[in-house]
Coordinates of C-alpha atoms and ligand atoms in Angstrom, one line a residue:
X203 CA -22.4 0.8 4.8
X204 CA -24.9 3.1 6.7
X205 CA -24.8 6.6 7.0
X206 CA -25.3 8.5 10.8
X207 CA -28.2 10.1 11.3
X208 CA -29.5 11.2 14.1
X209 CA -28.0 8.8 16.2
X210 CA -28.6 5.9 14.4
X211 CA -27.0 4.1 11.5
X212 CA -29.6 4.5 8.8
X213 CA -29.9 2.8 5.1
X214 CA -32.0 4.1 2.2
X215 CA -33.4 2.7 -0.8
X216 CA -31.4 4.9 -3.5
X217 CA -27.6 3.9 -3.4
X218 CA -24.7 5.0 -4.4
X219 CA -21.9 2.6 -5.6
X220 CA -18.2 3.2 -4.3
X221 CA -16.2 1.6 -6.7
X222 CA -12.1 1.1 -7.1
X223 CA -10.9 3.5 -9.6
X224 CA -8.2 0.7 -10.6
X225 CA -10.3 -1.7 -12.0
X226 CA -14.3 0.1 -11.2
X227 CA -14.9 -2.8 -8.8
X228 CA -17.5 -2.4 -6.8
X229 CA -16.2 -2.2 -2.9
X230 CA -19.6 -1.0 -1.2
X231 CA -22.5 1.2 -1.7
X232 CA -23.9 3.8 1.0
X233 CA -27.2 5.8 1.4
X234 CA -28.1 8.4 -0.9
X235 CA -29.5 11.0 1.8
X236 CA -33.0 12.8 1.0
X237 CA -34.1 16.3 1.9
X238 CA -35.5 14.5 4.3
X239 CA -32.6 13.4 6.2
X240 CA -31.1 17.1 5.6
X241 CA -34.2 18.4 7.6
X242 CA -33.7 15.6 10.0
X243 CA -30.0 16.3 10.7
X244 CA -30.0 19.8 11.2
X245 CA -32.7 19.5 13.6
X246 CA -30.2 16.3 15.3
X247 CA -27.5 18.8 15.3
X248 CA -29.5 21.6 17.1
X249 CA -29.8 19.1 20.2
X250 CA -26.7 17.7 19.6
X251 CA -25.4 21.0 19.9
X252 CA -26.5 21.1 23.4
X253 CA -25.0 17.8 24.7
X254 CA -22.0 18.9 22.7
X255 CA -21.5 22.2 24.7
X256 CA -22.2 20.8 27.9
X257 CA -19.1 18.5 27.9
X258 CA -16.4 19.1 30.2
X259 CA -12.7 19.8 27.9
X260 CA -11.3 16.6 29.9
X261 CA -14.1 14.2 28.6
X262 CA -13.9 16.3 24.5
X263 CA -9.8 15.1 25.4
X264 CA -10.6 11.5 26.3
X265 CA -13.0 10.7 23.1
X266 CA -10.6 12.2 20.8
X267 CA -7.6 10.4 22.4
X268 CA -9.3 6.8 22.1
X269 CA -10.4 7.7 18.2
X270 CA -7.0 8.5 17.9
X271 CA -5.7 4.8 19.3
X272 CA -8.5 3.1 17.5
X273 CA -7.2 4.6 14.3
X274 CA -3.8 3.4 14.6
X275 CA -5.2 0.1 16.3
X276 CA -6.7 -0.4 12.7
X277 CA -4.2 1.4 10.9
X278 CA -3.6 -1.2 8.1
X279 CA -7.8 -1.8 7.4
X280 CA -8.4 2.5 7.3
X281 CA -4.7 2.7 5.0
X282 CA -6.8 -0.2 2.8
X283 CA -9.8 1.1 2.7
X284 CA -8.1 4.6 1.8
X285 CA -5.8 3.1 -1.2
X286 CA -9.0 1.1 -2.3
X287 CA -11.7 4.0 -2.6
X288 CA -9.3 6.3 -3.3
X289 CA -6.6 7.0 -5.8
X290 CA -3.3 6.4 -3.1
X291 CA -1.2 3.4 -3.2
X292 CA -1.0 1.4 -0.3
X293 CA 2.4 3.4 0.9
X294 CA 0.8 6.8 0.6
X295 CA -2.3 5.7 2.1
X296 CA -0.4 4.5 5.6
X297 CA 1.1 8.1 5.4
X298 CA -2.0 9.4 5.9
X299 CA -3.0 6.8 8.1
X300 CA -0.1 8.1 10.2
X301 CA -1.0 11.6 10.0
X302 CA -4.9 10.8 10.8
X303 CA -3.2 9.2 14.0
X304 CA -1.2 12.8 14.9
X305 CA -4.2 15.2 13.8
X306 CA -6.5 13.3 16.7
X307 CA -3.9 13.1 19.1
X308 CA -3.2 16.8 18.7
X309 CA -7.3 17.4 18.9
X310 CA -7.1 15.7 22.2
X311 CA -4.2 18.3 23.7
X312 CA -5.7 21.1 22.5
X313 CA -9.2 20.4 23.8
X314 CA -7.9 21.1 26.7
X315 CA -6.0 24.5 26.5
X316 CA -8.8 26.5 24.6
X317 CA -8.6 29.7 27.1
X318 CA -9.0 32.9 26.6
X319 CA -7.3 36.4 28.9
X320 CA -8.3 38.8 31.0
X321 CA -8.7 42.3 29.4
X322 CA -7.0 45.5 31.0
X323 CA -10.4 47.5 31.2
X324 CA -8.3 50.0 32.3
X325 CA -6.6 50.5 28.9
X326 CA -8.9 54.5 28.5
X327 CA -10.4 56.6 30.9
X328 CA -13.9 55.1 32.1
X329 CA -12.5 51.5 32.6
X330 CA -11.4 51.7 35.7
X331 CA -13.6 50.3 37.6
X332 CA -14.5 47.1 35.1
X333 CA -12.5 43.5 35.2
X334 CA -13.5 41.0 33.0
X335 CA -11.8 38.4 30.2
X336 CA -12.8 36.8 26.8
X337 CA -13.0 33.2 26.5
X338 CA -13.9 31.2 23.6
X339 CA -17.5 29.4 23.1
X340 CA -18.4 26.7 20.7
X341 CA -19.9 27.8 17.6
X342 CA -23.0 25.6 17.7
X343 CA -23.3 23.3 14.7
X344 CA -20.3 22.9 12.2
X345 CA -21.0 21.7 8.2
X346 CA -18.3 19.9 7.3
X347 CA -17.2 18.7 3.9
X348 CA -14.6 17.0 2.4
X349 CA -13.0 16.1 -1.1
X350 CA -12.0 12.8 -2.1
X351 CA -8.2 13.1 -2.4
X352 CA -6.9 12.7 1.5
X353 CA -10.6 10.8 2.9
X354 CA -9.3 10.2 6.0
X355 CA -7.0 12.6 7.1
X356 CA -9.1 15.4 6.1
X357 CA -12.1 14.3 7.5
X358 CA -10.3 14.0 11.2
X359 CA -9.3 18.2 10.7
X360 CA -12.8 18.9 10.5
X361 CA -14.1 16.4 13.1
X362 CA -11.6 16.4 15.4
X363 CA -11.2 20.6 15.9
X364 CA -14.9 20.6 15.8
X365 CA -15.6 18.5 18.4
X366 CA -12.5 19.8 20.6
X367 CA -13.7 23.2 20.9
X368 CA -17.7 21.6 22.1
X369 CA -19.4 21.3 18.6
X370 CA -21.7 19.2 17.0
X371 CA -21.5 18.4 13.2
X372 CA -22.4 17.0 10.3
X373 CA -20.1 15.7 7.8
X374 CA -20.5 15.4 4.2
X375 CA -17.5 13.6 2.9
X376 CA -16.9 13.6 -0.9
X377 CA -19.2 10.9 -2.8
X378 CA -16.7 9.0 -4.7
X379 CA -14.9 7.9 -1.0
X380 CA -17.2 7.7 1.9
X381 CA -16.1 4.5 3.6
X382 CA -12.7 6.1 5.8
X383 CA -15.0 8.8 6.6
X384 CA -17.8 6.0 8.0
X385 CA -15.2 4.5 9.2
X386 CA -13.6 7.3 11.4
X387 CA -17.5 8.1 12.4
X388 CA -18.2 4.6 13.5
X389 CA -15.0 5.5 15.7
X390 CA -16.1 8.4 17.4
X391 CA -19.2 6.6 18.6
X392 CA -17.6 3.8 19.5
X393 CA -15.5 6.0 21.9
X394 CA -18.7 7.7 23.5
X395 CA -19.0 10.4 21.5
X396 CA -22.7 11.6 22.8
X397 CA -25.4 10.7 20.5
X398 CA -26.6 13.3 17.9
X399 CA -23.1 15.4 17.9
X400 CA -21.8 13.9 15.5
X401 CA -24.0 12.9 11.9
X402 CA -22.4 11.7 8.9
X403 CA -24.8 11.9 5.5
X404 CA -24.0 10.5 2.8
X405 CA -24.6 11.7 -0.9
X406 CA -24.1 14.1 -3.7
X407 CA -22.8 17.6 -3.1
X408 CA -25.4 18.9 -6.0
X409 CA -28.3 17.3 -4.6
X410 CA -28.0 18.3 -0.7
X411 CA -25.7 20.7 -0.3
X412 CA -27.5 23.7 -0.7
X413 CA -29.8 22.5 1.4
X414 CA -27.4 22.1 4.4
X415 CA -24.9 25.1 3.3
X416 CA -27.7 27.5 3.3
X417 CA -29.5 26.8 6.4
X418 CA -29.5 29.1 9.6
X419 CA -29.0 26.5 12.3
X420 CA -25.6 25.8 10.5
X421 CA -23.4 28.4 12.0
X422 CA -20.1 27.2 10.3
X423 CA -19.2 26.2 7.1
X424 CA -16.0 24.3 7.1
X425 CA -15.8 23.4 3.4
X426 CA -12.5 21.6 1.5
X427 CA -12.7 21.0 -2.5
X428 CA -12.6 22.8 -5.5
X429 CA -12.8 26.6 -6.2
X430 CA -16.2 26.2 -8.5
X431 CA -17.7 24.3 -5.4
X432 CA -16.3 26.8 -3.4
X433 CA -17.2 29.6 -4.8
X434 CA -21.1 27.8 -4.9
X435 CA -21.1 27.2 -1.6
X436 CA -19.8 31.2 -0.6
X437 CA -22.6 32.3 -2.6
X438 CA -25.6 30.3 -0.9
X439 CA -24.3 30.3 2.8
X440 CA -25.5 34.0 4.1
X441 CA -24.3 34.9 7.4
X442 CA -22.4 32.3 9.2
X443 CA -19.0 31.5 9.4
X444 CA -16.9 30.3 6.4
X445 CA -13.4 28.2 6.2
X446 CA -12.5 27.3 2.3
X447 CA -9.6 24.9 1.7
X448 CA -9.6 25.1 -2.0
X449 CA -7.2 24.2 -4.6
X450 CA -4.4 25.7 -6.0
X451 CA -1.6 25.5 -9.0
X452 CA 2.2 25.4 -7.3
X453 CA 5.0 27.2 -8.4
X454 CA 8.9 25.8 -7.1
X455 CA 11.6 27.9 -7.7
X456 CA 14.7 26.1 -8.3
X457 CA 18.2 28.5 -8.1
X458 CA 21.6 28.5 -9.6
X459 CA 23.2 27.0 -6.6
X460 CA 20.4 24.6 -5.3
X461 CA 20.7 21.3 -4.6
X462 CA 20.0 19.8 -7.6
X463 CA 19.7 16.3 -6.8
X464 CA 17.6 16.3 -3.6
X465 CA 15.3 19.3 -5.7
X466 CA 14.6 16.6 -8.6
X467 CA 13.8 13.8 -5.8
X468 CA 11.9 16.8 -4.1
X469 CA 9.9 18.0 -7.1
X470 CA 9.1 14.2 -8.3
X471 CA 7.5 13.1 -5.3
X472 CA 5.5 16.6 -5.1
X473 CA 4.3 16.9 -8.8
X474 CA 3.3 12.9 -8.3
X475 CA 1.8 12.0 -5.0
X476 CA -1.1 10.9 -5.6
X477 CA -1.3 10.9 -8.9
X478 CA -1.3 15.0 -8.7
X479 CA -4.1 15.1 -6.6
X480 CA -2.8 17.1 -4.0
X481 CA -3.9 20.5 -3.4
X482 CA 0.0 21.6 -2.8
X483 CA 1.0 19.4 -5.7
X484 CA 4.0 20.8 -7.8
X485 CA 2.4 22.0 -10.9
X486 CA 4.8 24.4 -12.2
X487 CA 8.5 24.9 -11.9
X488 CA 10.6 27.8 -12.6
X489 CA 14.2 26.8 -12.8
X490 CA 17.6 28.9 -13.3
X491 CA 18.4 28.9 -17.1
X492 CA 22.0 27.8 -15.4
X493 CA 20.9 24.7 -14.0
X494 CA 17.5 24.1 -16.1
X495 CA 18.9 21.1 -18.7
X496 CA 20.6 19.2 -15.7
X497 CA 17.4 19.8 -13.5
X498 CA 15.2 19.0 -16.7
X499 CA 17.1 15.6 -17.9
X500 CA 17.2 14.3 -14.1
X501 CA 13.5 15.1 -13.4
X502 CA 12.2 13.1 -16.5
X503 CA 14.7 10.3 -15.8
X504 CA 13.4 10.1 -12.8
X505 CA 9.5 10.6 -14.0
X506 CA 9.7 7.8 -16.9
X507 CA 11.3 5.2 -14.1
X508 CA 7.7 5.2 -11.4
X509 CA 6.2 2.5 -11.6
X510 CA 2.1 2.9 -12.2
X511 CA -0.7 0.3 -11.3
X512 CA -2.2 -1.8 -8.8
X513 CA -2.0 0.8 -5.8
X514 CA -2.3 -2.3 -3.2
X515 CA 1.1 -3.5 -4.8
X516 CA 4.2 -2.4 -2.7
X517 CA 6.3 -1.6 -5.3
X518 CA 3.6 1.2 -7.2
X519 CA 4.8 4.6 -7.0
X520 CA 1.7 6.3 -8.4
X521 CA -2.2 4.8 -8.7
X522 CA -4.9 5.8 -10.8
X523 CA -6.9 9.4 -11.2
X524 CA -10.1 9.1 -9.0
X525 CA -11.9 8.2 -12.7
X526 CA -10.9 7.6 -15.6
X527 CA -13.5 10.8 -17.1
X528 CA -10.7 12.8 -14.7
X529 CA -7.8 11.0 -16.6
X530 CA -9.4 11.8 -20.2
X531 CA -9.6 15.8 -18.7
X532 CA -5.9 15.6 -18.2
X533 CA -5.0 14.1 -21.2
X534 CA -7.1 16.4 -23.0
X535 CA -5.5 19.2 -21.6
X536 CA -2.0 18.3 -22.2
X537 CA -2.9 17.8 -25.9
X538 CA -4.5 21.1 -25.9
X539 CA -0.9 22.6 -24.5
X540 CA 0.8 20.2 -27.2
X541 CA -1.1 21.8 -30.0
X542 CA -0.9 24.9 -28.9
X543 CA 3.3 24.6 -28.7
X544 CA 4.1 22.6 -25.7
X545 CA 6.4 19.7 -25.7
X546 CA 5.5 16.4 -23.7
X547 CA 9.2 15.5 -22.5
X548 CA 7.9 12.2 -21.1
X549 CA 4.3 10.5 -20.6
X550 CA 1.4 12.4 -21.8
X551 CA -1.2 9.4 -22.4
X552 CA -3.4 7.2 -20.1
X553 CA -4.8 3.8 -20.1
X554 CA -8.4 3.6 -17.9
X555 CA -7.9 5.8 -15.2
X556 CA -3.9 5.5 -14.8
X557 CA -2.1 8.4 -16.3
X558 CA 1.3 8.9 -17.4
X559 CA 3.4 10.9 -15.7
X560 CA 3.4 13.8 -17.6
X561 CA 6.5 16.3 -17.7
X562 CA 6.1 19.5 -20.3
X563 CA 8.2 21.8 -21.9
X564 CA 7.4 25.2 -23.4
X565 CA 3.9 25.1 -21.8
X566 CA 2.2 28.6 -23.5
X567 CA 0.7 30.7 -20.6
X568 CA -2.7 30.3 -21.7
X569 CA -2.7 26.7 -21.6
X570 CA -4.7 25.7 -19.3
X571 CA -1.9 23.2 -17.6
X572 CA -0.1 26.5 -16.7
X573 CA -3.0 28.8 -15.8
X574 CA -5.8 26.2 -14.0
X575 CA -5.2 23.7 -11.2
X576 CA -5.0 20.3 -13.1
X577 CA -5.1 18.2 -10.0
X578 CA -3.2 15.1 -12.2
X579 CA 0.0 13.9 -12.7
X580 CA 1.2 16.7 -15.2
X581 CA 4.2 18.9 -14.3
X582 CA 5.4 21.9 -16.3
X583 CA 8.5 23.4 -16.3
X584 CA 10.2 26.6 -17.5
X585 CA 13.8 28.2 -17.5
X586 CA 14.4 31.7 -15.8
X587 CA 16.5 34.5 -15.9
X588 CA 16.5 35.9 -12.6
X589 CA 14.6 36.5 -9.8
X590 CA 12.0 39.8 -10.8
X591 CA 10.9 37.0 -13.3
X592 CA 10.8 34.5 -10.6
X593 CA 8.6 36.3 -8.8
X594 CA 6.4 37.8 -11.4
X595 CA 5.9 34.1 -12.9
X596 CA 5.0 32.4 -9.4
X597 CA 2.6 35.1 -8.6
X598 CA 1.0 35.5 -11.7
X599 CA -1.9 33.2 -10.5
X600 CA -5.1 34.0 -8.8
X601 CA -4.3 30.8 -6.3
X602 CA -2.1 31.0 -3.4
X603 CA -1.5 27.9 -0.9
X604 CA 2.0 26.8 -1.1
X605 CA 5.1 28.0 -3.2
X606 CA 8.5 26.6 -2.8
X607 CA 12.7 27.5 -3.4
X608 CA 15.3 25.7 -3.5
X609 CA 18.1 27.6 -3.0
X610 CA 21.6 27.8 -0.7
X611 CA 21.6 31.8 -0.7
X612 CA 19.7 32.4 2.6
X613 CA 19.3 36.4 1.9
X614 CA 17.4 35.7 -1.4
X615 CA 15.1 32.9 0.7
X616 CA 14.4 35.5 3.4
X617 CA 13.9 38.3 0.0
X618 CA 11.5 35.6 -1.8
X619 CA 10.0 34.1 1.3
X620 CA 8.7 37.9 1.9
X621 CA 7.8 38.1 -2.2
X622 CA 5.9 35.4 -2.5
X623 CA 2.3 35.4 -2.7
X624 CA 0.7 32.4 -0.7
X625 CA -0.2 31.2 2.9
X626 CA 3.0 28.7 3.3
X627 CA 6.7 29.0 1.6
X628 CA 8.4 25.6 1.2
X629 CA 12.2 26.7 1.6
X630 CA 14.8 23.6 0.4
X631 CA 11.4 21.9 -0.1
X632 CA 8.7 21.0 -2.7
X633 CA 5.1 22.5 -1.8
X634 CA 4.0 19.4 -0.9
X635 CA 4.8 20.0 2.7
X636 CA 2.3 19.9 5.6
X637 CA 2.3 19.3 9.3
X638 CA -1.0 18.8 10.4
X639 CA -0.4 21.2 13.3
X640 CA 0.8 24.2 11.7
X641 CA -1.4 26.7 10.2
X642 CA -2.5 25.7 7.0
X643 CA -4.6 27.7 4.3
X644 CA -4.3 29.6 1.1
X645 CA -5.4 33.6 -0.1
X646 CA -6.8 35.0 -3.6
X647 CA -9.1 31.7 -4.5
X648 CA -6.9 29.3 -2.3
X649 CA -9.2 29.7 0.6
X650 CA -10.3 31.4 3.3
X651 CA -9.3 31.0 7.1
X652 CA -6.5 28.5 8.7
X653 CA -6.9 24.7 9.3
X654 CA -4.1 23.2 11.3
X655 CA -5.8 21.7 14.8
X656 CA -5.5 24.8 17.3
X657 CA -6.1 27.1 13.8
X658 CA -9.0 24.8 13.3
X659 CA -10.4 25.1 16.6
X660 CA -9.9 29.1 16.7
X661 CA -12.5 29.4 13.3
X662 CA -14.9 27.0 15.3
X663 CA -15.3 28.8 18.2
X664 CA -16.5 32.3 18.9
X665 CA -14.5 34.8 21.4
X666 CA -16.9 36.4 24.2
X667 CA -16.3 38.9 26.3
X668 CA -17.7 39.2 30.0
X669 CA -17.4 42.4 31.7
X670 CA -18.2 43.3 35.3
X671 CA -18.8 46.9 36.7
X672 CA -18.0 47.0 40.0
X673 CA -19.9 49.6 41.7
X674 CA -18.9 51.6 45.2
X675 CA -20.6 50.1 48.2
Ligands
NAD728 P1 -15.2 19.1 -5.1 O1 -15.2 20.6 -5.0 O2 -15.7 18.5 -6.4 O3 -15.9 18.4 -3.9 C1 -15.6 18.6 -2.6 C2 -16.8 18.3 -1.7 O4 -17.8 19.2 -2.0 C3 -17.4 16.9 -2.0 O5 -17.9 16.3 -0.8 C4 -18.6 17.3 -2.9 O6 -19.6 16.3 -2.8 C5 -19.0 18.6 -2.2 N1 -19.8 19.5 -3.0 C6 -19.8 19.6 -4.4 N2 -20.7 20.6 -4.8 C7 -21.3 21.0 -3.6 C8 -22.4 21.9 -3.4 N3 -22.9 22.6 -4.3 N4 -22.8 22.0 -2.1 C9 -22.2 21.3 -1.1 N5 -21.2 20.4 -1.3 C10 -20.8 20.3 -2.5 O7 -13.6 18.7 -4.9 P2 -13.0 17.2 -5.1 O8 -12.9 16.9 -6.5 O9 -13.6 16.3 -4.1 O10 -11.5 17.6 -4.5 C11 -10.6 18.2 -5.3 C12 -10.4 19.7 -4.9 O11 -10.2 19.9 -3.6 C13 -9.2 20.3 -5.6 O12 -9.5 21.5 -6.2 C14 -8.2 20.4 -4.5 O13 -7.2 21.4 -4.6 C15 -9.1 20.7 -3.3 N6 -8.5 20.4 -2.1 C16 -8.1 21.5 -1.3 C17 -7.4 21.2 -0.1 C18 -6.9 22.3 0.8 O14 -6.7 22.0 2.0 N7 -6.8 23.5 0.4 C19 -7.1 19.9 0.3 C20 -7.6 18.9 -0.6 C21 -8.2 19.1 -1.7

């Protein structure tokens, strides 16, 4: 495939290969953009800016509507193309097929209502005679970039709010899995997306990112990855605006008088969508010493029966890691826990990129399957006493996107709801909960700023205030 560049669909000599982590087929190859094409964009995205700007909220609405029906036109080619560049199986990728469908459609309502209020002037002495409001204005041009885990869905929640509230942008989706993003690009123009407002490079984070991150005409950042590329980009962006989705390392806690059943179904699914990669995976869960042998024999029952492989078969539960050098990390790291006094209760070993699912015991808090975000299918779980622990153990972390309870006691939920130290409490629910509408972010090295559509579009947008003195006649 080609890459967008201002306004046309441009190649380059020096490729890079998008291959199948199932089996490293090769599916395509796409441009490796230059510094060249950096310089190029930006100075695309300044004009682009302009044309951006100057269209009216109903026209922003109508694009975004008809990207939204060609999506789902073409739902079962994007949930292909998703399950084959990525590491989803052919059911999780037309989830997120589904949810690409919703983010747009909610882009197009809320193009139209971003208003802002009049302001009482008259609030202090010496206001009286002013009347004005705020409204909110476009921030210019929006960076975007995107990790490899969700290549569709997260790529529409930076498009889509971007060009709702009158941006241009230029997207940098993750290099292992840049065909969805192409994809959903080619459907933007295709939908009459003015020319230069919309630019899609392609290529590696290390060699054009600073580049782009650093540059003054880029006067947002919206960034979604890891903390170590996060933290990279924070460093190099100087003053402009910043949004950082980053990871995280989820704690669950299950209670005495939880639903035990639907928790283990819960947890499951949430430790192993796919394959752990899943920034509100389950990673760790605390369970009631009460209820922790029932909740730990059902959970690896239920772990040893998934079914692992080809991700475009039906009947897969989990695929493959994004590559199999990930897959070797995670293995590694579980035998590190192992040797240090961890117990592997079921899975622990990988063949190619297709890991296990993994289920530990005893997991010492130095391991680094307890203390860093593994991003694989490894899930840890310990007993506890009461809920000081609880809370002490969940928090302990420097990340904080999702935590979950599962309890029936709806005093403690309210008590642990308020305890809990993250941007989002699952309650009867595994972390991996999101509704692409709702506010959705992390705090300590989970992120910075909301996503969720009219979250989205409030960071890409700047409030101005206009004030009027009226003077006697
Ligand atoms: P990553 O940080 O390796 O890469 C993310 C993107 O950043 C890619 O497009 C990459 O090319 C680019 N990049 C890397 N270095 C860069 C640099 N110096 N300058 C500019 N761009 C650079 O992450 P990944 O492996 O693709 O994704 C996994 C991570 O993403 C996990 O940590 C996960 O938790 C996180 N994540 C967070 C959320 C969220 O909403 N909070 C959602 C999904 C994934």
């Amino acid at each position: 495939m080609e890459m967008l560049l201002a306004g046309a669909w441009v190649d380059r000599p020096e490729r890079i290969e998008v291959l199948d982590p199932f089996d490293n087929s090769l599916i395509d190859t796409v441009p490796s953009a230059t510094l060249a094409d950096v310089e190029a964009a930006l100075a695309a995205a300044v004009e682009g800016a302009k044309l951006a700007r100057a269209l009216p909220a109903f026209e922003r609405a109508r694009i975004l509507a008809a990207v939204g029906r060609v999506v789902e036109e073409r739902s079962d080619y994007f949930a292909h193309m998703i399950a084959r560049e990525g590491s989803k199986t052919i059911r999780e990728a037309r989830k997120e097929v589904s949810r690409c469908v919703n983010t747009l459609r909610s882009c197009a309502e809320e193009a139209r209502r971003i208003h802002g209020e009049t302001i009482p002037f008259d609030n202090f002495p010496g206001g009286e005679q002013r009347r004005g409001y705020f409204e909110r204005v476009p921030v210019g041009v929006v960076l975007a970039i995107t990790p490899f885990n969700d290549p569709l869905n997260l790529v529409a929640h930076k498009l889509g709010p971007a060009i709702a509230a009158g941006n241009a942008v230029i997207l940098k989706p993750a290099t292992v899995t840049p065909l969805s993003a192409l994809e959903l690009t080619r459907a933007f123009v295709d939908a009459g997306l003015p020319q230069l407002t919309l630019q899609t490079l392609t290529g590696r984070g290390s060699a054009i990112g600073d580049p782009l991150v650093s540059d003054e005409r880029v006067r947002m950042i919206s960034f979604t990855g890891g903390v170590e590329a996060g933290r990279h980009i924070t460093s190099r962006a100087g003053i402009k605006k910043i949004g950082m989705e980053l990871g995280s390392n989820s704690p669950v806690i299950v209670w005495q008088d939880a639903d035990i059943t639907w928790a283990v179904e819960s947890c499951v699914s949430g430790a192993f969508w796919a394959a752990g990669q899943n920034c509100i995976g389950v990673q760790r869960i605390y369970i009631h010493e009460e209820v922790f042998a029932k909740f730990r024999d059902d959970f690896v029952a239920r772990a040893a029966s998934y079914t692992i492989g080809d991700k475009l078969d039906e009947a897969t539960d989990m695929g493959p890691m994004i590559t199999e050098q990930e897959a070797d990390r995670v293995v590694q790291w579980v035998r590190a826990a192992t040797q240090a006094g961890a117990e592997v209760l079921t899975g622990g070993g990988h063949s190619g990129a297709l890991v296990q699912p993994t289920v530990l015991e005893g997991v010492p808090r130095s391991a680094q399957v307890h203390c860093q975000e593994v991003f694989g299918p490894t899930v840890n779980l310990y007993s506890i006493r009461d809920e000081d622990e609880a809370i002490a153990e969940a928090n302990s972390l420097p990340f904080g996107l999702h935590a979950a309870l599962f309890t029936q006691n709806v005093d403690m939920a309210f008590r642990l709801a308020n305890r809990l130290q993250c941007g989002g409490v699952m309650i009867n629910d595994s972390t991996d909960y999101r509704l692409d509408t709702m506010p959705f972010g992390g705090i300590k090295y989970s992120g910075l700023g909301r996503e969720g559509v009219r979250f989205s579009i409030e960071e890409m947008t700047e409030t101005k205030v206009v004030c009027w003195l009226l003077r006697e006649s």
